[in-house]
């Protein structure tokens, strides 16, 4: 076995890629390959088997999709007959959908020559067989179970397969897909190239490596636990409970925080407290916590990534991207509910294009701080982490600050001195709205949301599988309406806004109110990536906002 470190200085243009592929890469805004892409693409183009150890967010989809597309384009030049040349296996339907969408983006300039099809959502009937034969895909994306069904039913043949990709291999194995996977391997021609991607190299994965890979190059991506200061800026604002509420209201309502934002709190109740509070100002938010069914969480994150809504309120008492369901091998055990292993988890479905993380509650320790702020500044993107810190939370912040400094004297979590007196006018409405969210209202909202999401997941699942477009209408940021609505709260009269904020919010001198329909998620949507680009104008990120308090500029 050969071990190679993921180190190279290649650019996409040096990789002898087809012009159409290079154009698609440029269109995606990928100016240079990620570390794993630099290492894996040339090796895969050479025909080597590869084992990639990298987590979601490292650009591993591109690392295997780009060579697949290039190899298919090469094969097509030789005028060979049409066949399925690549099979990508991933553990969950949502992940298959995401991979297929990524391949579609990369083939946008050569879509006639390279077609990809995600068959993980489908049934196995006659209609599907004809669809595959009509569309004549070159690449099939599927879960191992669905791939096996289609193979058994002769909906597809893989006797001309050239490349096999096994994504999230560790999870495929831990989800009980091992037998399906081994059965799929038997349908493949003896000679083919394989790549296996996994977040961990457990014993199971090592065993699978022996089974599926031949003399693989092992690429291990050792990543720092957090983005460097050049990418991720940390701020804190000293504020007590009701002040935190005022600041959040001002930041969100006046769009002083732009781009996608995750607001973290410490408990599930606090998620609903914040949601109901912001609801009164017509600021739509989506709640994410481990109490909600995993499929609902998965769908919420996918919709957030697609740009359907901009604000998620999350509590991290459990890792939201980890499965909380028993592996499928437990199915059939007495007393255990049968879980849908293909839809049930959000692992691999990662938050994308998050511009800001706001710690409404300061996390309880260093690890959760790092985990939270790691949701932004992914890849080569920039991000901001803004923590609201009460006097009681101050020692925790000092502990995190000391850890982040790592012995240096540089301040890492910079003070962002929000001038409360400038937003005095907002304080009264914020206080009223905050106090209106009683404990009973929170309980009611929590129950209502769980009932709603369970209904969505269980009862409507079959329907939505058949009608995927209708799934879009299943939003997770709907108002819960358990607090009595005060219509005047949705608007912000101009006299409330101090001159400094008017400038920062980009408001002209003409009279206007910040109306409910200013809020995102209510109307037309820009594509997710375009929204992320808008973060460049994010006052928080650009520190323009520090005009609000010049002292914060360092
Ligand atoms: P992945 O790890 O494949 O799920 O990718 C995570 C995110 O990184 C996706 O949103 C990709 O669009 C993005 N991405 C992948 N490769 C690059 C690149 N070379 N430059 C910038 N972004 C990238």
Coordinates of C-alpha atoms and ligand atoms in Angstrom, one line a residue:
X1 CA 0.0 0.0 0.0
X2 CA 1.2 3.4 -0.9
X3 CA 0.6 6.5 1.2
X4 CA 0.7 9.9 -0.3
X5 CA 0.1 13.2 1.4
X6 CA -2.4 15.6 -0.1
X7 CA 0.1 18.1 -1.3
X8 CA 0.4 19.7 -4.6
X9 CA 0.4 23.2 -6.2
X10 CA -1.6 22.3 -9.3
X11 CA -4.3 24.6 -10.7
X12 CA -7.3 23.4 -12.6
X13 CA -5.8 24.7 -15.8
X14 CA -2.7 22.5 -15.3
X15 CA -4.8 19.3 -15.1
X16 CA -5.4 18.8 -18.9
X17 CA -9.1 19.2 -18.4
X18 CA -11.6 19.7 -21.3
X19 CA -12.4 23.4 -22.0
X20 CA -16.1 22.8 -21.3
X21 CA -15.3 21.3 -17.9
X22 CA -12.9 24.3 -17.1
X23 CA -15.7 26.7 -18.0
X24 CA -18.2 24.9 -15.7
X25 CA -15.7 25.0 -12.9
X26 CA -15.2 28.7 -13.4
X27 CA -18.9 29.2 -13.5
X28 CA -19.1 27.6 -10.1
X29 CA -16.6 30.2 -8.8
X30 CA -14.0 27.5 -8.0
X31 CA -10.9 29.6 -8.7
X32 CA -8.5 26.9 -7.5
X33 CA -8.7 23.3 -6.5
X34 CA -9.2 22.4 -2.9
X35 CA -6.4 20.4 -1.3
X36 CA -8.1 17.1 -1.9
X37 CA -8.9 18.0 -5.5
X38 CA -5.3 18.9 -6.2
X39 CA -4.2 15.5 -5.0
X40 CA -7.0 13.3 -6.2
X41 CA -7.8 14.6 -9.7
X42 CA -4.4 13.9 -11.4
X43 CA -4.2 10.4 -9.8
X44 CA -7.7 9.5 -10.9
X45 CA -7.0 10.8 -14.4
X46 CA -4.0 8.5 -14.5
X47 CA -6.3 5.6 -13.7
X48 CA -5.2 5.0 -10.1
X49 CA -7.5 3.7 -7.4
X50 CA -7.8 6.2 -4.6
X51 CA -8.8 6.2 -1.0
X52 CA -9.8 9.7 0.1
X53 CA -10.0 10.5 3.8
X54 CA -11.8 13.8 4.0
X55 CA -14.9 15.1 5.6
X56 CA -17.9 16.8 3.9
X57 CA -17.0 20.4 3.0
X58 CA -13.5 19.5 1.7
X59 CA -14.6 19.5 -1.9
X60 CA -14.5 15.7 -2.2
X61 CA -17.5 15.6 -4.6
X62 CA -15.5 17.6 -7.1
X63 CA -12.4 15.5 -6.5
X64 CA -14.1 12.4 -7.9
X65 CA -16.7 14.1 -10.2
X66 CA -14.2 16.1 -12.3
X67 CA -12.1 13.0 -13.3
X68 CA -15.2 11.0 -14.0
X69 CA -16.5 13.7 -16.4
X70 CA -13.1 14.1 -18.0
X71 CA -12.8 10.4 -18.6
X72 CA -16.3 10.2 -20.1
X73 CA -15.5 13.1 -22.4
X74 CA -12.3 11.3 -23.4
X75 CA -14.2 8.0 -24.1
X76 CA -16.8 9.9 -26.2
X77 CA -14.1 11.3 -28.5
X78 CA -13.3 7.7 -29.4
X79 CA -16.9 7.3 -30.6
X80 CA -17.5 4.3 -28.4
X81 CA -21.0 3.1 -27.8
X82 CA -23.2 4.7 -25.1
X83 CA -23.0 3.0 -21.7
X84 CA -23.1 3.6 -18.0
X85 CA -19.4 4.3 -17.3
X86 CA -19.5 5.5 -13.7
X87 CA -21.5 4.5 -10.6
X88 CA -21.5 6.7 -7.5
X89 CA -22.8 5.1 -4.3
X90 CA -23.7 7.2 -1.3
X91 CA -25.6 6.3 1.9
X92 CA -28.6 8.7 1.7
X93 CA -31.0 10.0 -0.8
X94 CA -30.4 13.6 0.0
X95 CA -26.7 13.1 -0.4
X96 CA -27.3 11.4 -3.8
X97 CA -29.4 14.3 -4.8
X98 CA -26.6 16.7 -3.8
X99 CA -23.9 14.8 -5.7
X100 CA -26.1 14.5 -8.8
X101 CA -26.8 18.3 -8.6
X102 CA -23.1 19.0 -8.3
X103 CA -22.3 16.7 -11.4
X104 CA -25.1 18.6 -13.3
X105 CA -23.3 21.9 -12.5
X106 CA -20.0 20.5 -13.7
X107 CA -21.5 19.2 -16.9
X108 CA -23.5 22.3 -17.7
X109 CA -21.3 23.0 -20.7
X110 CA -21.2 19.4 -22.0
X111 CA -24.7 18.1 -20.9
X112 CA -25.3 16.5 -24.3
X113 CA -22.1 14.4 -23.9
X114 CA -22.2 13.6 -20.2
X115 CA -25.5 12.8 -18.5
X116 CA -25.9 11.9 -14.9
X117 CA -29.0 10.3 -13.2
X118 CA -29.9 10.0 -9.6
X119 CA -31.9 6.8 -9.2
X120 CA -32.0 6.8 -5.4
X121 CA -35.4 8.5 -5.3
X122 CA -37.0 6.0 -7.6
X123 CA -39.0 2.9 -7.5
X124 CA -37.8 -0.1 -9.4
X125 CA -40.6 -0.6 -11.9
X126 CA -40.9 -0.8 -15.7
X127 CA -41.2 3.0 -16.0
X128 CA -37.8 3.4 -14.5
X129 CA -36.3 0.9 -16.8
X130 CA -37.6 2.9 -19.8
X131 CA -36.5 6.2 -18.2
X132 CA -32.9 4.9 -17.9
X133 CA -33.0 3.6 -21.5
X134 CA -34.5 6.9 -22.9
X135 CA -32.1 9.2 -21.0
X136 CA -29.1 7.0 -21.5
X137 CA -27.1 8.3 -18.6
X138 CA -23.3 7.9 -18.5
X139 CA -23.2 8.3 -14.7
X140 CA -25.6 6.7 -12.2
X141 CA -25.9 8.0 -8.6
X142 CA -27.6 5.7 -6.1
X143 CA -27.7 4.3 -2.6
X144 CA -26.3 0.8 -2.5
X145 CA -29.8 -0.6 -1.8
X146 CA -31.4 1.2 -4.8
X147 CA -28.5 0.3 -7.1
X148 CA -28.9 -3.3 -6.2
X149 CA -32.6 -3.3 -6.8
X150 CA -32.1 -1.7 -10.2
X151 CA -29.5 -4.2 -11.1
X152 CA -31.6 -7.2 -10.0
X153 CA -34.5 -5.9 -12.0
X154 CA -32.3 -5.4 -15.0
X155 CA -33.2 -1.7 -15.2
X156 CA -29.6 -1.0 -15.7
X157 CA -26.5 -2.9 -16.8
X158 CA -23.0 -2.1 -15.6
X159 CA -20.9 -4.4 -17.7
X160 CA -19.1 -1.4 -19.3
X161 CA -18.5 0.4 -16.0
X162 CA -15.1 2.1 -15.8
X163 CA -15.3 4.0 -12.5
X164 CA -16.9 3.1 -9.2
X165 CA -17.1 5.7 -6.4
X166 CA -18.1 4.8 -2.9
X167 CA -18.8 8.1 -1.0
X168 CA -19.2 8.3 2.8
X169 CA -17.9 4.7 2.9
X170 CA -17.8 4.7 6.7
X171 CA -21.4 5.6 6.9
X172 CA -22.5 3.1 4.2
X173 CA -21.0 0.4 6.4
X174 CA -22.3 1.6 9.7
X175 CA -25.8 2.0 8.2
X176 CA -25.9 -1.7 7.5
X177 CA -25.4 -1.4 3.7
X178 CA -22.4 -3.7 3.7
X179 CA -24.3 -6.7 2.1
X180 CA -26.0 -4.5 -0.5
X181 CA -22.6 -3.0 -1.4
X182 CA -20.9 -6.4 -1.7
X183 CA -23.8 -7.6 -3.9
X184 CA -23.5 -4.6 -6.2
X185 CA -19.7 -5.2 -6.6
X186 CA -20.5 -8.6 -8.1
X187 CA -22.4 -6.9 -11.0
X188 CA -19.3 -4.9 -12.0
X189 CA -16.8 -5.9 -14.7
X190 CA -13.5 -7.3 -13.3
X191 CA -11.4 -4.4 -14.5
X192 CA -12.6 -1.0 -13.3
X193 CA -11.1 2.0 -11.4
X194 CA -12.5 2.7 -7.9
X195 CA -12.4 5.5 -5.4
X196 CA -13.5 5.4 -1.9
X197 CA -14.2 8.5 0.2
X198 CA -14.6 8.3 4.0
X199 CA -14.4 10.7 7.0
X200 CA -12.7 8.0 9.0
X201 CA -10.5 5.0 8.2
X202 CA -12.0 2.5 10.6
X203 CA -11.4 -1.2 10.4
X204 CA -14.5 -1.7 8.4
X205 CA -13.3 0.8 5.8
X206 CA -9.9 -0.8 5.7
X207 CA -11.7 -4.2 5.0
X208 CA -13.8 -2.6 2.2
X209 CA -10.6 -1.0 0.8
X210 CA -9.2 -4.5 0.5
X211 CA -12.4 -5.6 -1.3
X212 CA -13.0 -2.7 -3.6
X213 CA -9.6 -1.1 -4.3
X214 CA -6.4 -2.2 -6.1
X215 CA -3.1 -0.7 -4.8
X216 CA -4.8 2.5 -3.9
X217 CA -3.1 5.9 -3.3
X218 CA -4.2 6.9 0.2
X219 CA -4.9 10.6 0.4
X220 CA -5.4 11.9 3.9
X221 CA -6.5 15.4 4.4
X222 CA -5.4 16.7 7.7
X223 CA -7.4 19.8 8.3
X224 CA -7.1 22.4 11.1
X225 CA -10.0 22.3 13.5
X226 CA -11.0 25.8 12.6
X227 CA -10.5 28.3 9.8
X228 CA -7.6 30.7 10.2
X229 CA -8.1 34.3 11.3
X230 CA -7.7 35.5 7.7
X231 CA -11.0 33.7 6.9
X232 CA -12.9 33.7 10.1
X233 CA -13.4 36.8 12.2
X234 CA -14.5 36.4 15.8
X235 CA -16.4 39.2 17.7
X236 CA -18.2 39.5 20.9
X237 CA -20.7 41.9 22.3
X238 CA -21.3 42.2 26.0
X239 CA -25.0 42.0 26.6
X240 CA -27.5 40.7 29.1
X241 CA -30.6 38.7 28.2
X242 CA -33.0 41.4 27.0
X243 CA -30.2 43.4 25.4
X244 CA -29.3 40.3 23.4
X245 CA -32.8 40.2 22.1
X246 CA -32.7 43.9 21.1
X247 CA -29.4 43.5 19.3
X248 CA -30.5 40.4 17.4
X249 CA -33.7 42.2 16.3
X250 CA -31.8 45.2 15.1
X251 CA -29.2 43.2 13.2
X252 CA -31.7 41.0 11.5
X253 CA -34.5 43.4 10.8
X254 CA -32.3 46.1 9.4
X255 CA -30.3 43.5 7.4
X256 CA -27.1 44.5 9.1
X257 CA -26.3 40.8 9.1
X258 CA -26.4 39.6 5.5
X259 CA -26.2 36.2 4.0
X260 CA -27.0 33.0 5.6
X261 CA -26.9 33.0 9.4
X262 CA -27.1 30.3 12.0
X263 CA -28.1 31.6 15.5
X264 CA -27.0 29.2 18.2
X265 CA -28.7 28.8 21.6
X266 CA -28.1 26.3 24.4
X267 CA -31.4 24.5 24.7
X268 CA -34.4 23.4 22.6
X269 CA -36.7 25.7 24.6
X270 CA -34.5 28.7 23.7
X271 CA -34.8 27.8 20.0
X272 CA -38.5 28.3 20.2
X273 CA -38.3 31.3 22.4
X274 CA -36.2 33.0 19.8
X275 CA -38.3 31.8 16.9
X276 CA -41.5 33.1 18.5
X277 CA -39.8 36.4 19.4
X278 CA -38.6 37.0 15.9
X279 CA -41.9 35.8 14.4
X280 CA -43.5 38.9 16.0
X281 CA -41.3 41.1 13.8
X282 CA -42.1 38.9 10.7
X283 CA -38.6 37.6 10.6
X284 CA -39.0 34.0 9.4
X285 CA -36.6 31.4 10.9
X286 CA -36.3 27.7 10.8
X287 CA -35.6 25.7 14.0
X288 CA -33.1 22.9 14.1
X289 CA -32.6 20.7 17.1
X290 CA -32.0 17.0 17.8
X291 CA -35.6 16.6 19.1
X292 CA -37.0 17.0 15.5
X293 CA -37.2 13.9 13.3
X294 CA -33.8 13.4 11.5
X295 CA -35.5 13.5 8.1
X296 CA -37.0 16.9 8.9
X297 CA -33.5 18.2 9.9
X298 CA -32.0 16.9 6.8
X299 CA -34.7 18.5 4.7
X300 CA -34.3 21.8 6.5
X301 CA -30.6 21.9 6.0
X302 CA -31.0 21.0 2.3
X303 CA -33.5 23.9 1.9
X304 CA -31.3 26.3 3.7
X305 CA -28.5 25.3 1.3
X306 CA -30.8 25.9 -1.6
X307 CA -31.5 29.4 -0.4
X308 CA -35.1 28.9 0.7
X309 CA -34.4 30.7 4.0
X310 CA -31.6 32.6 5.5
X311 CA -31.8 32.1 9.2
X312 CA -31.6 28.9 11.2
X313 CA -31.9 28.8 14.9
X314 CA -30.1 25.8 16.3
X315 CA -29.4 24.3 19.6
X316 CA -26.3 22.1 19.8
X317 CA -27.0 19.9 22.8
X318 CA -26.3 17.1 20.3
X319 CA -24.3 17.2 17.1
X320 CA -26.9 18.1 14.5
X321 CA -25.0 16.6 11.6
X322 CA -24.7 13.2 13.3
X323 CA -27.3 10.5 13.0
X324 CA -29.3 9.9 16.2
X325 CA -31.0 6.8 14.8
X326 CA -30.0 3.2 15.4
X327 CA -28.3 1.5 12.5
X328 CA -30.6 -0.3 10.2
X329 CA -29.3 -3.6 11.4
X330 CA -31.5 -3.2 14.4
X331 CA -34.6 -3.2 12.2
X332 CA -37.0 -6.0 12.9
X333 CA -35.9 -6.2 16.6
X334 CA -38.9 -6.4 18.9
X335 CA -40.1 -3.0 20.0
X336 CA -37.9 -1.0 17.7
X337 CA -39.4 1.3 15.1
X338 CA -38.3 0.6 11.6
X339 CA -36.2 3.5 10.5
X340 CA -35.7 4.7 6.9
X341 CA -32.0 4.3 6.6
X342 CA -31.8 6.1 3.3
X343 CA -33.6 9.3 4.4
X344 CA -33.1 9.4 8.1
X345 CA -29.9 11.3 8.7
X346 CA -28.4 14.6 7.8
X347 CA -24.7 13.6 7.9
X348 CA -23.0 14.5 4.7
X349 CA -25.6 17.1 4.1
X350 CA -23.6 20.0 5.3
X351 CA -24.5 23.7 5.9
X352 CA -23.3 25.5 2.8
X353 CA -22.5 29.2 2.3
X354 CA -23.0 30.2 5.9
X355 CA -21.8 33.8 6.3
X356 CA -22.4 34.3 10.0
X357 CA -22.6 32.3 13.1
X358 CA -24.3 34.2 16.0
X359 CA -23.9 32.7 19.5
X360 CA -27.0 34.1 21.2
X361 CA -26.1 32.0 24.1
X362 CA -22.4 31.5 24.6
X363 CA -21.5 27.8 24.2
X364 CA -20.7 25.8 27.4
X365 CA -17.2 24.9 26.4
X366 CA -14.3 25.2 23.9
X367 CA -15.4 22.2 21.8
X368 CA -18.9 23.4 21.1
X369 CA -17.5 26.8 20.3
X370 CA -15.2 25.4 17.7
X371 CA -18.0 23.1 16.3
X372 CA -20.4 26.1 16.0
X373 CA -18.0 28.5 14.3
X374 CA -16.9 25.7 12.0
X375 CA -20.3 26.0 10.2
X376 CA -19.0 29.2 8.6
X377 CA -15.8 30.0 6.7
X378 CA -15.8 26.6 5.0
X379 CA -13.4 25.8 2.2
X380 CA -11.8 29.1 1.2
X381 CA -14.8 31.2 2.1
X382 CA -14.9 33.9 4.7
X383 CA -17.2 34.1 7.7
X384 CA -18.0 35.8 10.9
X385 CA -18.6 34.5 14.4
X386 CA -20.4 37.0 16.7
X387 CA -21.0 36.0 20.3
X388 CA -23.4 37.7 22.7
X389 CA -21.8 37.4 26.1
X390 CA -23.6 38.1 29.4
X391 CA -21.6 38.7 32.6
X392 CA -22.2 35.1 33.7
X393 CA -20.9 33.8 30.4
X394 CA -17.7 36.0 30.4
X395 CA -15.5 33.3 32.1
X396 CA -16.5 30.8 29.4
X397 CA -15.5 33.3 26.7
X398 CA -12.2 34.0 28.4
X399 CA -11.5 30.3 28.4
X400 CA -12.2 30.0 24.7
X401 CA -10.2 33.2 24.0
X402 CA -7.2 31.7 25.9
X403 CA -7.5 28.5 23.9
X404 CA -7.8 30.3 20.5
X405 CA -4.8 32.6 21.3
X406 CA -2.6 29.5 21.8
X407 CA -0.1 31.4 23.9
X408 CA 0.1 34.5 21.7
X409 CA -0.9 38.0 22.9
X410 CA -3.2 38.8 20.0
X411 CA -6.8 39.3 20.8
X412 CA -8.8 36.7 18.8
X413 CA -12.4 37.4 19.8
X414 CA -12.5 41.2 19.2
X415 CA -14.9 43.5 21.1
X416 CA -17.8 44.7 19.0
X417 CA -19.1 47.5 21.1
X418 CA -22.7 47.8 20.2
X419 CA -24.0 51.2 21.3
X420 CA -27.2 50.3 23.0
X421 CA -28.2 54.0 23.4
X422 CA -28.4 54.3 19.6
X423 CA -31.0 51.7 19.4
X424 CA -33.0 52.8 22.5
X425 CA -36.1 53.2 20.3
X426 CA -36.0 49.5 19.5
X427 CA -35.6 48.4 23.1
X428 CA -39.3 48.8 24.1
X429 CA -40.8 46.8 21.3
X430 CA -38.1 44.2 21.7
X431 CA -38.8 43.9 25.4
X432 CA -42.5 43.6 24.8
X433 CA -42.0 40.9 22.2
X434 CA -39.5 39.1 24.3
X435 CA -41.8 39.0 27.4
X436 CA -44.7 38.0 25.2
X437 CA -43.0 34.7 24.7
X438 CA -43.9 32.9 27.9
X439 CA -42.8 29.4 28.9
X440 CA -46.3 28.1 28.1
X441 CA -46.0 29.6 24.6
X442 CA -42.6 27.9 24.2
X443 CA -43.9 24.5 25.3
X444 CA -46.9 24.9 22.9
X445 CA -44.7 25.9 20.0
X446 CA -42.3 23.0 20.7
X447 CA -45.2 20.5 20.7
X448 CA -46.8 22.0 17.6
X449 CA -43.6 21.9 15.6
X450 CA -42.8 18.3 16.5
X451 CA -46.3 17.2 15.6
X452 CA -46.1 19.1 12.4
X453 CA -42.7 17.7 11.4
X454 CA -43.6 14.1 12.4
X455 CA -46.7 14.4 10.2
X456 CA -44.6 15.8 7.4
X457 CA -42.0 13.0 7.6
X458 CA -44.2 9.9 8.2
X459 CA -47.5 10.6 6.5
X460 CA -46.4 12.6 3.5
X461 CA -43.1 10.8 2.7
X462 CA -44.6 8.4 0.1
X463 CA -46.5 11.2 -1.5
X464 CA -43.5 13.5 -1.7
X465 CA -41.2 10.7 -3.1
X466 CA -43.7 10.5 -6.0
X467 CA -44.0 14.3 -6.3
X468 CA -40.6 15.7 -5.4
X469 CA -41.6 19.2 -6.6
X470 CA -44.2 19.5 -3.9
X471 CA -41.5 18.8 -1.3
X472 CA -40.3 22.3 -2.0
X473 CA -43.6 23.7 -0.6
X474 CA -42.9 21.9 2.7
X475 CA -41.1 24.8 4.3
X476 CA -39.7 24.6 7.8
X477 CA -39.7 28.3 8.5
X478 CA -43.4 28.8 8.8
X479 CA -44.8 30.9 11.7
X480 CA -46.0 28.9 14.6
X481 CA -48.6 31.5 15.7
X482 CA -48.7 30.7 19.4
X483 CA -48.0 34.3 20.5
X484 CA -50.7 36.9 19.9
X485 CA -49.8 38.9 16.8
X486 CA -49.3 42.7 17.1
X487 CA -49.3 43.9 13.5
X488 CA -47.5 47.1 14.1
X489 CA -44.4 45.1 15.3
X490 CA -43.6 43.9 11.8
X491 CA -42.8 47.4 10.5
X492 CA -39.9 49.7 11.6
X493 CA -40.9 53.4 11.4
X494 CA -38.0 55.5 10.1
X495 CA -37.7 57.6 13.2
X496 CA -36.5 54.6 15.2
X497 CA -33.5 54.1 13.0
X498 CA -30.4 56.2 14.0
X499 CA -28.6 57.9 11.1
X500 CA -25.5 55.6 11.4
X501 CA -27.7 52.6 10.9
X502 CA -29.6 54.1 8.0
X503 CA -26.3 54.5 6.1
X504 CA -25.2 51.0 7.0
X505 CA -28.5 49.4 6.0
X506 CA -28.1 51.2 2.6
X507 CA -31.3 53.2 3.1
X508 CA -31.8 56.3 1.0
X509 CA -33.2 59.5 2.4
X510 CA -36.7 58.8 0.9
X511 CA -39.2 57.7 3.6
X512 CA -39.6 54.0 4.0
X513 CA -40.4 51.4 6.6
X514 CA -38.7 48.1 7.1
X515 CA -41.7 46.1 6.3
X516 CA -42.5 42.5 6.8
X517 CA -42.0 41.8 3.1
X518 CA -38.4 43.0 3.5
X519 CA -37.8 39.8 5.3
X520 CA -36.2 37.0 3.4
X521 CA -38.0 33.9 2.5
X522 CA -41.2 35.6 1.7
X523 CA -40.8 35.9 -2.0
X524 CA -38.5 35.4 -4.9
X525 CA -35.2 33.7 -4.1
X526 CA -31.8 34.3 -5.4
X527 CA -29.7 31.3 -6.0
X528 CA -27.9 30.2 -2.8
X529 CA -24.4 31.0 -4.1
X530 CA -25.4 34.5 -5.3
X531 CA -26.7 35.1 -1.8
X532 CA -23.4 34.0 -0.4
X533 CA -21.6 36.4 -2.7
X534 CA -23.8 39.1 -1.2
X535 CA -22.1 38.5 2.1
X536 CA -19.2 40.5 0.6
X537 CA -21.4 43.5 1.3
X538 CA -22.2 42.2 4.8
X539 CA -21.5 45.1 7.2
X540 CA -20.6 42.6 9.9
X541 CA -18.0 41.0 7.7
X542 CA -16.6 44.1 6.1
X543 CA -16.5 45.9 9.5
X544 CA -18.4 48.7 7.9
X545 CA -20.7 48.1 10.8
X546 CA -18.0 49.2 13.1
X547 CA -18.9 52.7 12.0
X548 CA -21.6 52.1 14.4
X549 CA -18.9 52.1 17.0
X550 CA -15.5 53.0 15.6
X551 CA -13.7 51.7 18.7
X552 CA -14.1 48.1 17.5
X553 CA -11.9 48.6 14.4
X554 CA -8.5 47.1 15.0
Ligands
LIG1 P1 -18.1 18.8 -0.8 O1 -17.1 18.5 0.2 O2 -17.8 18.2 -2.1 O3 -19.5 18.6 -0.3 O4 -18.0 20.4 -1.1 C1 -18.3 21.4 -0.1 C2 -18.6 22.7 -0.8 O5 -17.3 23.3 -1.3 C3 -19.6 22.7 -1.9 O6 -20.4 23.8 -1.7 C4 -18.7 22.9 -3.1 O7 -19.5 23.7 -4.1 C5 -17.6 23.8 -2.6 N1 -16.3 23.5 -3.4 C6 -15.9 22.4 -3.9 N2 -14.7 22.5 -4.5 C7 -14.4 23.9 -4.4 C8 -13.3 24.7 -4.9 N3 -12.3 24.2 -5.6 N4 -13.4 26.0 -4.6 C9 -14.4 26.5 -3.9 N5 -15.5 25.8 -3.5 C10 -15.5 24.5 -3.7

